[in-house]
């Protein structure tokens, strides 16, 4: 569907360009010659085409570029499942209230909007869920994503939902921490019973770019080909770094206080 797409991108708004995915996406777009407006919660040294936008703040204070936008990709979110579980009200202000307020504003201007969602809108009981199956989240993060999905899907041809499995890059805090520990000869404790179907941050950015370019409205699911355990990923890193696999000491998720709803069987 996406491979032969002819690009036609005008001015793109990347919301949350300070995060891993948003930063990668903005850099990719600019490298291809696309004009990009970036938003983040913090001031940037280079203010060119950059505005501050905090989805937890008052929508009346937001500075959304008045320039004609061809598309917006909303990468800003509280992505930590633990934070969402521990503080559902605060995380929902960003992931639900602020995100929906922004999406409605953009839709009113006729801006095609791409919303990265998550496989966590499903309960993980079965693999390879179809996109037309009813959502059934078990975690607070999944519930928040499902709420936004439900409204965005009423926008018709001006919106796309992209459900992504675990996005990994060398910048991912977990991966960065593991790499640092392994290089220092310190033991790490990945979960043996928690799985992911990882996609790289560069591939996720490419998918979002192509969907925005083609104004491909609807619901998309993007996943690695199979689930692997966090322990398998850690062993892979050890081998790539040339360190002893004895530094990888897997543990069960329950030993770190994670409930069953946080440990899906399939992603």
Coordinates of C-alpha atoms in Angstrom, one line a residue:
X1 CA 0.0 0.0 0.0
X2 CA 2.7 2.5 1.0
X3 CA 5.7 1.3 -1.1
X4 CA 4.9 3.1 -4.4
X5 CA 3.4 6.2 -2.9
X6 CA 4.3 9.5 -4.7
X7 CA 5.0 12.1 -2.1
X8 CA 3.2 15.4 -2.0
X9 CA 4.0 17.2 1.2
X10 CA 3.6 20.8 1.9
X11 CA 4.0 22.3 5.3
X12 CA 3.9 19.7 8.1
X13 CA 3.3 20.2 11.8
X14 CA 5.2 17.8 14.0
X15 CA 3.7 17.9 17.5
X16 CA 6.1 16.7 20.2
X17 CA 9.3 17.2 18.1
X18 CA 11.4 17.1 21.3
X19 CA 10.7 13.4 21.8
X20 CA 12.4 10.4 20.2
X21 CA 9.8 9.7 17.5
X22 CA 8.9 13.3 16.8
X23 CA 12.6 14.4 16.5
X24 CA 13.4 11.6 14.1
X25 CA 10.3 12.4 12.0
X26 CA 11.0 16.1 11.8
X27 CA 14.6 15.4 10.8
X28 CA 13.5 12.9 8.2
X29 CA 11.0 15.3 6.7
X30 CA 13.5 18.2 6.6
X31 CA 16.1 16.0 5.0
X32 CA 13.7 15.2 2.2
X33 CA 13.1 19.0 1.6
X34 CA 9.8 19.3 3.4
X35 CA 9.0 22.4 5.4
X36 CA 8.3 21.6 9.1
X37 CA 6.9 23.4 12.0
X38 CA 7.9 21.8 15.3
X39 CA 6.2 22.0 18.7
X40 CA 7.6 21.0 22.1
X41 CA 7.0 21.8 25.8
X42 CA 10.3 23.6 26.2
X43 CA 12.0 26.5 24.4
X44 CA 14.4 25.5 21.7
X45 CA 17.8 27.3 21.0
X46 CA 16.8 27.5 17.3
X47 CA 13.4 29.1 17.3
X48 CA 12.9 28.8 13.5
X49 CA 9.5 27.4 12.8
X50 CA 9.2 26.2 16.4
X51 CA 6.4 26.9 18.9
X52 CA 5.9 25.9 22.5
X53 CA 2.8 23.7 23.0
X54 CA 2.0 21.9 26.2
X55 CA -0.9 19.5 25.9
X56 CA -1.4 19.6 29.7
X57 CA -1.9 23.4 29.6
X58 CA -4.9 25.6 28.7
X59 CA -5.8 25.2 25.0
X60 CA -6.6 28.9 24.8
X61 CA -2.8 29.6 25.4
X62 CA -1.6 27.4 22.6
X63 CA 0.3 28.9 19.7
X64 CA -0.6 26.8 16.6
X65 CA 1.0 28.1 13.4
X66 CA -1.4 30.1 11.3
X67 CA 0.4 29.1 8.1
X68 CA -1.5 26.7 5.8
X69 CA -0.7 23.2 7.0
X70 CA -1.0 20.2 4.7
X71 CA -0.8 17.7 7.6
X72 CA -0.1 17.4 11.3
X73 CA 1.5 14.4 13.1
X74 CA 0.8 14.3 16.8
X75 CA 3.7 12.5 18.5
X76 CA 3.4 14.3 21.9
X77 CA 2.2 12.0 24.6
X78 CA 2.9 10.5 28.1
X79 CA 4.1 7.2 26.8
X80 CA 5.2 5.6 30.1
X81 CA 2.6 3.0 31.0
X82 CA 3.8 3.2 34.6
X83 CA 3.2 6.9 34.8
X84 CA -0.3 6.5 33.3
X85 CA -1.1 3.8 35.8
X86 CA 0.2 5.7 38.8
X87 CA -1.4 9.1 37.8
X88 CA -4.3 8.5 35.4
X89 CA -5.7 12.0 35.9
X90 CA -2.5 13.9 35.1
X91 CA -1.6 11.6 32.1
X92 CA -5.1 11.9 30.7
X93 CA -4.8 15.6 30.6
X94 CA -2.1 15.2 28.0
X95 CA -3.1 11.9 26.3
X96 CA -6.9 12.5 26.1
X97 CA -8.0 16.0 27.0
X98 CA -5.2 18.0 25.4
X99 CA -4.8 15.7 22.5
X100 CA -8.5 15.8 21.6
X101 CA -8.6 19.6 21.9
X102 CA -5.7 19.8 19.5
X103 CA -7.2 17.3 17.1
X104 CA -10.5 19.2 17.0
X105 CA -8.7 22.5 16.4
X106 CA -6.7 21.0 13.5
X107 CA -9.8 19.3 12.0
X108 CA -11.7 22.5 12.1
X109 CA -9.0 24.0 9.9
X110 CA -9.2 21.0 7.5
X111 CA -5.7 19.8 8.4
X112 CA -5.1 16.1 7.8
X113 CA -4.0 14.6 11.1
X114 CA -2.0 11.5 11.9
X115 CA -2.3 10.1 15.4
X116 CA 0.2 7.4 16.6
X117 CA -1.7 5.0 18.8
X118 CA -0.7 1.7 20.4
X119 CA -1.2 -2.1 20.3
X120 CA -2.2 -1.6 24.0
X121 CA -5.8 -0.8 22.9
X122 CA -6.0 -4.6 22.9
X123 CA -5.7 -6.9 25.9
X124 CA -2.9 -9.0 24.4
X125 CA -4.8 -12.3 24.8
X126 CA -4.4 -13.2 21.1
X127 CA -1.8 -12.4 18.5
X128 CA -2.4 -10.7 15.1
X129 CA -5.5 -8.7 16.1
X130 CA -7.3 -7.3 13.1
X131 CA -7.9 -3.6 12.9
X132 CA -11.6 -4.0 12.7
X133 CA -11.9 -5.9 16.0
X134 CA -13.4 -4.1 19.0
X135 CA -10.7 -2.6 21.3
X136 CA -10.3 -4.1 24.7
X137 CA -7.6 -2.3 26.7
X138 CA -6.5 -3.5 30.1
X139 CA -4.1 -0.7 31.0
X140 CA -4.7 3.0 31.6
X141 CA -2.4 3.9 28.7
X142 CA -4.4 1.6 26.4
X143 CA -7.7 3.1 27.6
X144 CA -6.4 6.6 26.9
X145 CA -5.3 5.8 23.4
X146 CA -8.6 4.0 22.7
X147 CA -10.6 7.1 23.8
X148 CA -8.7 9.3 21.3
X149 CA -9.0 6.7 18.6
X150 CA -12.8 6.6 19.0
X151 CA -13.2 10.3 18.4
X152 CA -10.6 10.6 15.6
X153 CA -12.3 7.9 13.6
X154 CA -15.4 10.1 13.4
X155 CA -13.3 12.8 11.5
X156 CA -13.8 11.0 8.2
X157 CA -11.2 11.7 5.5
X158 CA -9.1 14.1 7.6
X159 CA -7.6 11.7 10.0
X160 CA -5.5 8.5 10.4
X161 CA -4.9 6.3 13.4
X162 CA -1.6 4.4 13.4
X163 CA -1.3 1.6 16.0
X164 CA 2.4 0.9 16.7
X165 CA 4.0 -1.8 18.8
X166 CA 7.1 -1.0 20.9
X167 CA 9.3 1.6 19.2
X168 CA 13.0 1.1 19.9
X169 CA 16.1 3.2 19.2
X170 CA 19.5 3.6 20.9
X171 CA 17.8 6.6 22.6
X172 CA 15.1 4.6 24.2
X173 CA 15.8 5.0 28.0
X174 CA 15.6 1.3 28.7
X175 CA 17.9 0.4 25.8
X176 CA 20.3 3.2 26.6
X177 CA 20.5 2.0 30.2
X178 CA 21.1 -1.6 29.2
X179 CA 23.9 -0.6 26.8
X180 CA 25.6 1.6 29.4
X181 CA 25.4 -1.2 32.1
X182 CA 26.6 -3.9 29.8
X183 CA 29.6 -1.9 28.6
X184 CA 30.5 -1.2 32.2
X185 CA 30.3 -4.9 33.1
X186 CA 27.2 -4.5 35.2
X187 CA 24.4 -7.0 35.3
X188 CA 20.9 -6.2 33.8
X189 CA 17.6 -7.8 34.7
X190 CA 15.2 -7.9 31.7
X191 CA 11.8 -9.5 32.0
X192 CA 11.7 -13.1 30.8
X193 CA 7.8 -13.1 30.6
X194 CA 7.1 -9.7 28.9
X195 CA 7.1 -9.5 25.1
X196 CA 7.3 -6.9 22.4
X197 CA 7.1 -6.9 18.6
X198 CA 9.6 -4.0 18.1
X199 CA 9.8 -1.6 15.3
X200 CA 12.7 0.8 14.8
X201 CA 12.1 4.6 15.3
X202 CA 13.2 5.2 11.8
X203 CA 10.7 2.7 10.3
X204 CA 7.9 4.2 12.5
X205 CA 8.8 7.7 11.3
X206 CA 8.8 6.5 7.6
X207 CA 5.3 5.0 8.0
X208 CA 3.9 8.2 9.6
X209 CA 5.5 10.3 6.8
X210 CA 4.0 8.2 4.0
X211 CA 0.6 8.1 5.5
X212 CA 0.7 11.9 5.9
X213 CA 2.0 12.3 2.4
X214 CA -0.8 10.3 0.8
X215 CA -3.5 11.6 3.2
X216 CA -4.4 8.0 3.8
X217 CA -7.3 8.2 6.1
X218 CA -8.3 5.3 8.3
X219 CA -6.8 2.8 10.7
X220 CA -3.4 1.2 10.3
X221 CA -1.5 -1.3 12.4
X222 CA 2.3 -1.5 12.4
X223 CA 4.2 -4.2 14.1
X224 CA 7.4 -6.3 14.1
X225 CA 6.8 -9.8 12.6
X226 CA 6.8 -11.6 15.9
X227 CA 6.9 -11.2 19.6
X228 CA 10.2 -11.5 21.4
X229 CA 10.8 -11.3 25.2
X230 CA 12.7 -8.4 26.8
X231 CA 15.3 -11.0 27.8
X232 CA 15.8 -12.0 24.2
X233 CA 16.4 -8.4 23.3
X234 CA 18.9 -8.0 26.1
X235 CA 20.8 -11.1 25.0
X236 CA 20.9 -9.8 21.5
X237 CA 22.4 -6.5 22.8
X238 CA 25.0 -8.4 24.8
X239 CA 26.1 -10.4 21.7
X240 CA 26.2 -7.2 19.5
X241 CA 28.3 -5.4 22.1
X242 CA 30.7 -8.4 22.5
X243 CA 30.1 -8.8 26.2
X244 CA 29.4 -11.9 28.3
X245 CA 25.7 -13.0 28.2
X246 CA 26.2 -13.8 31.9
X247 CA 25.6 -10.1 32.5
X248 CA 21.9 -10.7 31.4
X249 CA 20.0 -12.1 34.4
X250 CA 16.3 -12.3 33.5
X251 CA 13.6 -11.9 36.1
X252 CA 9.8 -12.2 36.0
X253 CA 7.7 -9.1 35.7
X254 CA 5.8 -9.8 38.9
X255 CA 9.1 -9.6 40.9
X256 CA 9.2 -5.9 40.0
X257 CA 5.6 -5.3 41.0
X258 CA 4.0 -5.4 37.6
X259 CA 0.4 -6.6 37.5
X260 CA -0.9 -9.1 35.0
X261 CA -2.6 -6.2 33.0
X262 CA 0.9 -4.7 32.3
X263 CA 2.3 -8.0 30.9
X264 CA 0.3 -9.0 27.8
X265 CA 0.8 -12.4 26.3
X266 CA 1.0 -11.0 22.8
X267 CA 1.7 -7.6 21.2

